[in-house]
Amino acid sequence: MSALFSLAGQVALITGATRGIGLAIAREYGRAGARLALSSENADDCRQVVAALAEEGIVACAVPADLSQQSEVEGLARALLAQFGRIDVLVCNAGVAPHMGPLASASAAQWELTMTVNLRSAVWLTNALLPTMAEQGGGSVVLMASIAGVRGNQGLGLYGLSKAALAQLARNLAVEWGPRNVRVNAISPGVIHTEFARPLTDNPAVMDKRLALTPLRRVGVPEEVAALALLLAAPGGAFITGQNLVVDGGTTIGDGN
């Protein structure tokens, strides 16, 4: 492996790590040599993924937490530092989309859940972990945003608001922490083949329209997002910060031809 893409000796925390994009990132980070802390709200899922990765020779530990609860998020950060003593890479990948439809139809509870899990949990984690990252000489944060946050949406407006805020959080934290060699970036995937995206990918009418607007004429796979997340964490991405990088097959730049 090129040293540009090595994470040897580094510790990485990944939220939403038991399936889809989060699991793909965990696998690629592990293959690159990182020691992994994997989190989701389901402890059994975390343990099963840790066991599965161990069979591939990837070292990981489970640190389950409910990201809607500030106390659990802060406990997650403390548990990570107690076990490893350091943090080099933080990937805030966990996300929810409890509401579909016009913004006016979203309930207060849906607003609260969406903004808390998708945005506030990332703020809580970065507040807790970036000082340690800076003290040890630097590190990298990857926030998982979405193309729903770069354009208007008929059905995913609330989700899109939370993801647009994550991209702005990346810019702000990059400015605040850059002088201490902490880099912060966002990734905005388009439609990726995951369980999370099945309401879209299982709907032929929706997908026919979406793919007609996508220059590459296909849906992405989690590994294509994970590869970018690896670059952003590795030495090869050391001069990239404050960016929102779109991985969507050209959907947001296509003209429908």
PDB file of C-alpha atoms in Angstrom:
ATOM      1  CA  MET A   1       0.000   0.000   0.000  1.00  0.00           C
ATOM      2  CA  SER A   2       1.190   3.514  -0.807  1.00  0.00           C
ATOM      3  CA  ALA A   3       2.062   5.579   2.253  1.00  0.00           C
ATOM      4  CA  LEU A   4      -0.280   8.224   0.864  1.00  0.00           C
ATOM      5  CA  PHE A   5      -3.244   5.993   1.728  1.00  0.00           C
ATOM      6  CA  SER A   6      -1.969   4.373   4.930  1.00  0.00           C
ATOM      7  CA  LEU A   7      -3.682   4.778   8.298  1.00  0.00           C
ATOM      8  CA  ALA A   8      -1.170   2.590  10.141  1.00  0.00           C
ATOM      9  CA  GLY A   9      -1.058   3.409  13.851  1.00  0.00           C
ATOM     10  CA  GLN A  10      -4.136   5.624  13.717  1.00  0.00           C
ATOM     11  CA  VAL A  11      -7.373   5.332  15.684  1.00  0.00           C
ATOM     12  CA  ALA A  12     -10.655   5.962  13.876  1.00  0.00           C
ATOM     13  CA  LEU A  13     -14.171   6.320  15.292  1.00  0.00           C
ATOM     14  CA  ILE A  14     -17.006   5.726  12.836  1.00  0.00           C
ATOM     15  CA  THR A  15     -20.662   6.261  13.715  1.00  0.00           C
ATOM     16  CA  GLY A  16     -23.408   4.451  11.844  1.00  0.00           C
ATOM     17  CA  ALA A  17     -20.762   1.812  11.187  1.00  0.00           C
ATOM     18  CA  THR A  18     -22.774  -1.404  11.081  1.00  0.00           C
ATOM     19  CA  ARG A  19     -24.150  -1.212   7.550  1.00  0.00           C
ATOM     20  CA  GLY A  20     -23.995   0.596   4.229  1.00  0.00           C
ATOM     21  CA  ILE A  21     -21.554   3.444   3.795  1.00  0.00           C
ATOM     22  CA  GLY A  22     -20.383   3.366   7.414  1.00  0.00           C
ATOM     23  CA  LEU A  23     -19.440  -0.308   7.242  1.00  0.00           C
ATOM     24  CA  ALA A  24     -17.669   0.200   3.919  1.00  0.00           C
ATOM     25  CA  ILE A  25     -15.631   3.031   5.447  1.00  0.00           C
ATOM     26  CA  ALA A  26     -14.777   0.885   8.465  1.00  0.00           C
ATOM     27  CA  ARG A  27     -13.570  -1.919   6.216  1.00  0.00           C
ATOM     28  CA  GLU A  28     -11.379   0.368   4.099  1.00  0.00           C
ATOM     29  CA  TYR A  29      -9.922   2.107   7.148  1.00  0.00           C
ATOM     30  CA  GLY A  30      -9.163  -1.267   8.694  1.00  0.00           C
ATOM     31  CA  ARG A  31      -7.471  -2.489   5.532  1.00  0.00           C
ATOM     32  CA  ALA A  32      -5.399   0.701   5.588  1.00  0.00           C
ATOM     33  CA  GLY A  33      -4.130  -0.191   9.065  1.00  0.00           C
ATOM     34  CA  ALA A  34      -6.334   1.836  11.407  1.00  0.00           C
ATOM     35  CA  ARG A  35      -7.595   0.576  14.746  1.00  0.00           C
ATOM     36  CA  LEU A  36     -11.356   0.990  14.674  1.00  0.00           C
ATOM     37  CA  ALA A  37     -14.043   2.003  17.140  1.00  0.00           C
ATOM     38  CA  LEU A  38     -17.434   1.254  15.603  1.00  0.00           C
ATOM     39  CA  SER A  39     -20.645   2.776  16.874  1.00  0.00           C
ATOM     40  CA  SER A  40     -24.361   2.447  16.301  1.00  0.00           C
ATOM     41  CA  GLU A  41     -27.331   2.479  18.661  1.00  0.00           C
ATOM     42  CA  ASN A  42     -27.668  -1.313  18.482  1.00  0.00           C
ATOM     43  CA  ALA A  43     -25.031  -3.054  20.611  1.00  0.00           C
ATOM     44  CA  ASP A  44     -25.673  -6.472  19.046  1.00  0.00           C
ATOM     45  CA  ASP A  45     -25.154  -5.094  15.542  1.00  0.00           C
ATOM     46  CA  CYS A  46     -21.886  -3.501  16.659  1.00  0.00           C
ATOM     47  CA  ARG A  47     -20.609  -6.765  18.127  1.00  0.00           C
ATOM     48  CA  GLN A  48     -21.590  -8.752  15.044  1.00  0.00           C
ATOM     49  CA  VAL A  49     -19.738  -6.353  12.749  1.00  0.00           C
ATOM     50  CA  VAL A  50     -16.665  -6.379  14.991  1.00  0.00           C
ATOM     51  CA  ALA A  51     -16.658 -10.189  14.828  1.00  0.00           C
ATOM     52  CA  ALA A  52     -17.102 -10.210  11.060  1.00  0.00           C
ATOM     53  CA  LEU A  53     -14.258  -7.741  10.549  1.00  0.00           C
ATOM     54  CA  ALA A  54     -12.024  -9.776  12.869  1.00  0.00           C
ATOM     55  CA  GLU A  55     -12.387 -12.703  10.468  1.00  0.00           C
ATOM     56  CA  GLU A  56     -10.938 -10.402   7.799  1.00  0.00           C
ATOM     57  CA  GLY A  57      -7.992  -9.512  10.038  1.00  0.00           C
ATOM     58  CA  ILE A  58      -9.350  -6.062  10.904  1.00  0.00           C
ATOM     59  CA  VAL A  59      -9.042  -4.913  14.527  1.00  0.00           C
ATOM     60  CA  ALA A  60     -12.154  -3.155  15.835  1.00  0.00           C
ATOM     61  CA  CYS A  61     -14.078  -2.612  19.043  1.00  0.00           C
ATOM     62  CA  ALA A  62     -17.756  -1.855  19.633  1.00  0.00           C
ATOM     63  CA  VAL A  63     -18.818   1.393  21.302  1.00  0.00           C
ATOM     64  CA  PRO A  64     -22.619   1.547  20.964  1.00  0.00           C
ATOM     65  CA  ALA A  65     -24.423   4.812  21.654  1.00  0.00           C
ATOM     66  CA  ASP A  66     -27.757   6.499  21.000  1.00  0.00           C
ATOM     67  CA  LEU A  67     -26.745   9.657  19.166  1.00  0.00           C
ATOM     68  CA  SER A  68     -30.024  11.366  20.016  1.00  0.00           C
ATOM     69  CA  GLN A  69     -28.841  11.570  23.632  1.00  0.00           C
ATOM     70  CA  GLN A  70     -26.071  14.058  24.427  1.00  0.00           C
ATOM     71  CA  SER A  71     -24.994  12.107  27.504  1.00  0.00           C
ATOM     72  CA  GLU A  72     -24.471   8.950  25.434  1.00  0.00           C
ATOM     73  CA  VAL A  73     -22.550  10.823  22.742  1.00  0.00           C
ATOM     74  CA  GLU A  74     -20.239  12.353  25.325  1.00  0.00           C
ATOM     75  CA  GLY A  75     -19.913   8.940  26.983  1.00  0.00           C
ATOM     76  CA  LEU A  76     -18.925   7.491  23.621  1.00  0.00           C
ATOM     77  CA  ALA A  77     -16.124  10.043  23.329  1.00  0.00           C
ATOM     78  CA  ARG A  78     -14.900   9.313  26.854  1.00  0.00           C
ATOM     79  CA  ALA A  79     -14.971   5.546  26.240  1.00  0.00           C
ATOM     80  CA  LEU A  80     -12.950   5.941  23.051  1.00  0.00           C
ATOM     81  CA  LEU A  81     -10.264   8.044  24.712  1.00  0.00           C
ATOM     82  CA  ALA A  82     -10.141   5.758  27.752  1.00  0.00           C
ATOM     83  CA  GLN A  83      -9.539   2.718  25.559  1.00  0.00           C
ATOM     84  CA  PHE A  84      -7.158   4.151  22.971  1.00  0.00           C
ATOM     85  CA  GLY A  85      -5.792   7.337  24.522  1.00  0.00           C
ATOM     86  CA  ARG A  86      -6.021   9.162  21.210  1.00  0.00           C
ATOM     87  CA  ILE A  87      -8.238   9.898  18.221  1.00  0.00           C
ATOM     88  CA  ASP A  88      -6.900  10.459  14.714  1.00  0.00           C
ATOM     89  CA  VAL A  89      -9.973  10.153  12.510  1.00  0.00           C
ATOM     90  CA  LEU A  90     -13.626  10.852  13.275  1.00  0.00           C
ATOM     91  CA  VAL A  91     -16.320   9.881  10.773  1.00  0.00           C
ATOM     92  CA  CYS A  92     -19.804  11.160  11.610  1.00  0.00           C
ATOM     93  CA  ASN A  93     -21.824   8.922   9.319  1.00  0.00           C
ATOM     94  CA  ALA A  94     -24.959   8.078  11.327  1.00  0.00           C
ATOM     95  CA  GLY A  95     -28.106   9.689  10.017  1.00  0.00           C
ATOM     96  CA  VAL A  96     -31.898   9.463  10.002  1.00  0.00           C
ATOM     97  CA  ALA A  97     -34.671  10.584   7.675  1.00  0.00           C
ATOM     98  CA  PRO A  98     -37.918  10.178   9.630  1.00  0.00           C
ATOM     99  CA  HIS A  99     -39.904  12.611   7.487  1.00  0.00           C
ATOM    100  CA  MET A 100     -40.848  12.609   3.808  1.00  0.00           C
ATOM    101  CA  GLY A 101     -42.822  15.400   2.172  1.00  0.00           C
ATOM    102  CA  PRO A 102     -43.163  19.190   2.362  1.00  0.00           C
ATOM    103  CA  LEU A 103     -41.413  20.916   5.256  1.00  0.00           C
ATOM    104  CA  ALA A 104     -44.707  22.201   6.632  1.00  0.00           C
ATOM    105  CA  SER A 105     -45.889  18.643   7.222  1.00  0.00           C
ATOM    106  CA  ALA A 106     -42.957  17.712   9.476  1.00  0.00           C
ATOM    107  CA  SER A 107     -43.821  17.320  13.141  1.00  0.00           C
ATOM    108  CA  ALA A 108     -41.874  18.846  15.992  1.00  0.00           C
ATOM    109  CA  ALA A 109     -40.657  15.376  16.945  1.00  0.00           C
ATOM    110  CA  GLN A 110     -39.398  14.748  13.405  1.00  0.00           C
ATOM    111  CA  TRP A 111     -37.563  18.070  13.413  1.00  0.00           C
ATOM    112  CA  GLU A 112     -36.003  17.255  16.760  1.00  0.00           C
ATOM    113  CA  LEU A 113     -34.885  13.746  15.798  1.00  0.00           C
ATOM    114  CA  THR A 114     -33.501  14.793  12.414  1.00  0.00           C
ATOM    115  CA  MET A 115     -31.521  17.755  13.670  1.00  0.00           C
ATOM    116  CA  THR A 116     -30.297  15.977  16.793  1.00  0.00           C
ATOM    117  CA  VAL A 117     -29.001  12.792  15.168  1.00  0.00           C
ATOM    118  CA  ASN A 118     -27.806  14.296  11.897  1.00  0.00           C
ATOM    119  CA  LEU A 119     -26.344  17.577  13.151  1.00  0.00           C
ATOM    120  CA  ARG A 120     -26.159  17.989  16.911  1.00  0.00           C
ATOM    121  CA  SER A 121     -24.498  14.621  17.482  1.00  0.00           C
ATOM    122  CA  ALA A 122     -21.695  15.695  15.124  1.00  0.00           C
ATOM    123  CA  VAL A 123     -21.328  18.939  17.058  1.00  0.00           C
ATOM    124  CA  TRP A 124     -21.238  17.056  20.360  1.00  0.00           C
ATOM    125  CA  LEU A 125     -18.626  14.601  19.087  1.00  0.00           C
ATOM    126  CA  THR A 126     -16.385  17.231  17.545  1.00  0.00           C
ATOM    127  CA  ASN A 127     -16.614  19.371  20.676  1.00  0.00           C
ATOM    128  CA  ALA A 128     -15.532  16.363  22.722  1.00  0.00           C
ATOM    129  CA  LEU A 129     -12.793  14.982  20.471  1.00  0.00           C
ATOM    130  CA  LEU A 130     -11.200  17.814  18.485  1.00  0.00           C
ATOM    131  CA  PRO A 131      -9.260  19.244  21.453  1.00  0.00           C
ATOM    132  CA  THR A 132      -7.520  15.878  21.934  1.00  0.00           C
ATOM    133  CA  MET A 133      -6.930  15.603  18.201  1.00  0.00           C
ATOM    134  CA  ALA A 134      -5.312  19.035  18.192  1.00  0.00           C
ATOM    135  CA  GLU A 135      -3.182  18.340  21.260  1.00  0.00           C
ATOM    136  CA  GLN A 136      -1.650  15.264  19.634  1.00  0.00           C
ATOM    137  CA  GLY A 137      -0.687  17.236  16.524  1.00  0.00           C
ATOM    138  CA  GLY A 138      -3.669  16.949  14.193  1.00  0.00           C
ATOM    139  CA  GLY A 139      -6.213  14.663  12.616  1.00  0.00           C
ATOM    140  CA  SER A 140      -9.148  14.440  10.242  1.00  0.00           C
ATOM    141  CA  VAL A 141     -12.926  14.650  10.537  1.00  0.00           C
ATOM    142  CA  VAL A 142     -15.323  13.417   7.842  1.00  0.00           C
ATOM    143  CA  LEU A 143     -18.973  14.494   8.083  1.00  0.00           C
ATOM    144  CA  MET A 144     -21.422  12.552   5.921  1.00  0.00           C
ATOM    145  CA  ALA A 145     -23.699  15.087   4.238  1.00  0.00           C
ATOM    146  CA  SER A 146     -25.830  14.481   1.110  1.00  0.00           C
ATOM    147  CA  ILE A 147     -26.744  15.945  -2.252  1.00  0.00           C
ATOM    148  CA  ALA A 148     -30.099  16.597  -0.558  1.00  0.00           C
ATOM    149  CA  GLY A 149     -28.216  19.418   1.149  1.00  0.00           C
ATOM    150  CA  VAL A 150     -27.043  21.117  -2.045  1.00  0.00           C
ATOM    151  CA  ARG A 151     -30.387  21.581  -3.814  1.00  0.00           C
ATOM    152  CA  GLY A 152     -34.090  21.805  -3.054  1.00  0.00           C
ATOM    153  CA  ASN A 153     -36.155  18.683  -2.498  1.00  0.00           C
ATOM    154  CA  GLN A 154     -39.834  17.835  -2.826  1.00  0.00           C
ATOM    155  CA  GLY A 155     -39.659  14.982  -0.328  1.00  0.00           C
ATOM    156  CA  LEU A 156     -36.410  15.218   1.648  1.00  0.00           C
ATOM    157  CA  GLY A 157     -36.423  18.862   2.649  1.00  0.00           C
ATOM    158  CA  LEU A 158     -35.944  18.344   6.384  1.00  0.00           C
ATOM    159  CA  TYR A 159     -33.194  15.797   5.858  1.00  0.00           C
ATOM    160  CA  GLY A 160     -31.608  18.143   3.323  1.00  0.00           C
ATOM    161  CA  LEU A 161     -31.587  21.020   5.815  1.00  0.00           C
ATOM    162  CA  SER A 162     -29.693  18.922   8.333  1.00  0.00           C
ATOM    163  CA  LYS A 163     -27.189  17.797   5.712  1.00  0.00           C
ATOM    164  CA  ALA A 164     -26.632  21.325   4.399  1.00  0.00           C
ATOM    165  CA  ALA A 165     -25.870  22.324   7.976  1.00  0.00           C
ATOM    166  CA  LEU A 166     -23.288  19.531   8.209  1.00  0.00           C
ATOM    167  CA  ALA A 167     -21.472  20.911   5.169  1.00  0.00           C
ATOM    168  CA  GLN A 168     -21.392  24.328   6.825  1.00  0.00           C
ATOM    169  CA  LEU A 169     -20.188  22.726  10.059  1.00  0.00           C
ATOM    170  CA  ALA A 170     -17.273  21.257   8.098  1.00  0.00           C
ATOM    171  CA  ARG A 171     -16.348  24.701   6.761  1.00  0.00           C
ATOM    172  CA  ASN A 172     -16.601  26.349  10.149  1.00  0.00           C
ATOM    173  CA  LEU A 173     -14.622  23.712  12.022  1.00  0.00           C
ATOM    174  CA  ALA A 174     -11.991  23.697   9.268  1.00  0.00           C
ATOM    175  CA  VAL A 175     -11.428  27.414   9.852  1.00  0.00           C
ATOM    176  CA  GLU A 176     -11.476  27.090  13.639  1.00  0.00           C
ATOM    177  CA  TRP A 177      -9.155  24.091  13.910  1.00  0.00           C
ATOM    178  CA  GLY A 178      -6.991  24.343  10.791  1.00  0.00           C
ATOM    179  CA  PRO A 179      -4.221  26.257  12.585  1.00  0.00           C
ATOM    180  CA  ARG A 180      -3.825  23.194  14.830  1.00  0.00           C
ATOM    181  CA  ASN A 181      -3.608  20.788  11.874  1.00  0.00           C
ATOM    182  CA  VAL A 182      -7.123  19.389  12.233  1.00  0.00           C
ATOM    183  CA  ARG A 183      -8.851  18.972   8.879  1.00  0.00           C
ATOM    184  CA  VAL A 184     -12.635  18.789   8.535  1.00  0.00           C
ATOM    185  CA  ASN A 185     -14.481  17.861   5.343  1.00  0.00           C
ATOM    186  CA  ALA A 186     -17.934  16.735   4.266  1.00  0.00           C
ATOM    187  CA  ILE A 187     -18.940  14.129   1.692  1.00  0.00           C
ATOM    188  CA  SER A 188     -22.267  14.449  -0.119  1.00  0.00           C
ATOM    189  CA  PRO A 189     -23.277  11.144  -1.693  1.00  0.00           C
ATOM    190  CA  GLY A 190     -26.026  10.806  -4.245  1.00  0.00           C
ATOM    191  CA  VAL A 191     -28.098   7.619  -4.390  1.00  0.00           C
ATOM    192  CA  ILE A 192     -25.953   4.750  -3.119  1.00  0.00           C
ATOM    193  CA  HIS A 193     -26.980   1.084  -2.971  1.00  0.00           C
ATOM    194  CA  THR A 194     -27.703   0.776   0.770  1.00  0.00           C
ATOM    195  CA  GLU A 195     -30.575  -0.267   2.992  1.00  0.00           C
ATOM    196  CA  PHE A 196     -31.090   3.427   3.802  1.00  0.00           C
ATOM    197  CA  ALA A 197     -31.698   4.224   0.113  1.00  0.00           C
ATOM    198  CA  ARG A 198     -34.089   1.358  -0.600  1.00  0.00           C
ATOM    199  CA  PRO A 199     -37.209   3.566  -0.636  1.00  0.00           C
ATOM    200  CA  LEU A 200     -35.622   5.131  -3.722  1.00  0.00           C
ATOM    201  CA  THR A 201     -33.792   2.200  -5.287  1.00  0.00           C
ATOM    202  CA  ASP A 202     -36.793  -0.144  -4.905  1.00  0.00           C
ATOM    203  CA  ASN A 203     -39.049   2.276  -6.800  1.00  0.00           C
ATOM    204  CA  PRO A 204     -38.551   1.782 -10.560  1.00  0.00           C
ATOM    205  CA  ALA A 205     -40.436   4.936 -11.530  1.00  0.00           C
ATOM    206  CA  VAL A 206     -38.281   7.083  -9.257  1.00  0.00           C
ATOM    207  CA  MET A 207     -35.060   5.398 -10.352  1.00  0.00           C
ATOM    208  CA  ASP A 208     -35.827   5.666 -14.061  1.00  0.00           C
ATOM    209  CA  LYS A 209     -36.201   9.414 -13.662  1.00  0.00           C
ATOM    210  CA  ARG A 210     -33.137   9.743 -11.414  1.00  0.00           C
ATOM    211  CA  LEU A 211     -30.856   7.728 -13.683  1.00  0.00           C
ATOM    212  CA  ALA A 212     -31.975   9.693 -16.726  1.00  0.00           C
ATOM    213  CA  LEU A 213     -30.669  12.788 -14.928  1.00  0.00           C
ATOM    214  CA  THR A 214     -27.388  11.134 -13.917  1.00  0.00           C
ATOM    215  CA  PRO A 215     -24.584  11.217 -16.506  1.00  0.00           C
ATOM    216  CA  LEU A 216     -23.100   7.884 -15.351  1.00  0.00           C
ATOM    217  CA  ARG A 217     -26.580   6.293 -15.611  1.00  0.00           C
ATOM    218  CA  ARG A 218     -26.194   4.178 -12.483  1.00  0.00           C
ATOM    219  CA  VAL A 219     -26.452   4.177  -8.702  1.00  0.00           C
ATOM    220  CA  GLY A 220     -23.266   4.285  -6.636  1.00  0.00           C
ATOM    221  CA  VAL A 221     -21.934   1.649  -4.254  1.00  0.00           C
ATOM    222  CA  PRO A 222     -20.730   2.210  -0.678  1.00  0.00           C
ATOM    223  CA  GLU A 223     -17.106   1.442  -1.538  1.00  0.00           C
ATOM    224  CA  GLU A 224     -17.012   4.446  -3.865  1.00  0.00           C
ATOM    225  CA  VAL A 225     -17.823   6.727  -0.935  1.00  0.00           C
ATOM    226  CA  ALA A 226     -15.460   4.836   1.365  1.00  0.00           C
ATOM    227  CA  ALA A 227     -12.556   5.385  -1.025  1.00  0.00           C
ATOM    228  CA  LEU A 228     -13.007   9.147  -0.765  1.00  0.00           C
ATOM    229  CA  ALA A 229     -13.353   8.931   3.019  1.00  0.00           C
ATOM    230  CA  LEU A 230     -10.026   7.092   3.083  1.00  0.00           C
ATOM    231  CA  LEU A 231      -8.335   9.817   1.036  1.00  0.00           C
ATOM    232  CA  LEU A 232      -9.660  12.496   3.383  1.00  0.00           C
ATOM    233  CA  ALA A 233      -8.260  10.657   6.412  1.00  0.00           C
ATOM    234  CA  ALA A 234      -4.921   9.645   4.900  1.00  0.00           C
ATOM    235  CA  PRO A 235      -1.709  11.597   4.195  1.00  0.00           C
ATOM    236  CA  GLY A 236      -2.737  11.893   0.544  1.00  0.00           C
ATOM    237  CA  GLY A 237      -5.574  14.220   1.581  1.00  0.00           C
ATOM    238  CA  ALA A 238      -3.495  16.317   3.961  1.00  0.00           C
ATOM    239  CA  PHE A 239      -4.051  19.587   2.056  1.00  0.00           C
ATOM    240  CA  ILE A 240      -7.835  19.202   1.735  1.00  0.00           C
ATOM    241  CA  THR A 241     -10.028  20.881   4.336  1.00  0.00           C
ATOM    242  CA  GLY A 242     -13.341  22.676   4.570  1.00  0.00           C
ATOM    243  CA  GLN A 243     -14.710  21.024   1.438  1.00  0.00           C
ATOM    244  CA  ASN A 244     -18.038  19.395   0.610  1.00  0.00           C
ATOM    245  CA  LEU A 245     -17.157  16.707  -1.928  1.00  0.00           C
ATOM    246  CA  VAL A 246     -20.019  15.359  -4.044  1.00  0.00           C
ATOM    247  CA  VAL A 247     -20.100  11.657  -5.022  1.00  0.00           C
ATOM    248  CA  ASP A 248     -23.218  11.314  -7.163  1.00  0.00           C
ATOM    249  CA  GLY A 249     -22.318  10.116 -10.656  1.00  0.00           C
ATOM    250  CA  GLY A 250     -22.945  13.649 -11.909  1.00  0.00           C
ATOM    251  CA  THR A 251     -26.598  13.885 -10.812  1.00  0.00           C
ATOM    252  CA  THR A 252     -26.302  17.450  -9.551  1.00  0.00           C
ATOM    253  CA  ILE A 253     -24.488  18.682 -12.667  1.00  0.00           C
ATOM    254  CA  GLY A 254     -26.442  16.731 -15.278  1.00  0.00           C
ATOM    255  CA  ASP A 255     -28.815  18.407 -17.728  1.00  0.00           C
ATOM    256  CA  GLY A 256     -30.956  15.316 -18.313  1.00  0.00           C
ATOM    257  CA  ASN A 257     -29.434  14.451 -21.685  1.00  0.00           C
TER     258      ASN A 257
END
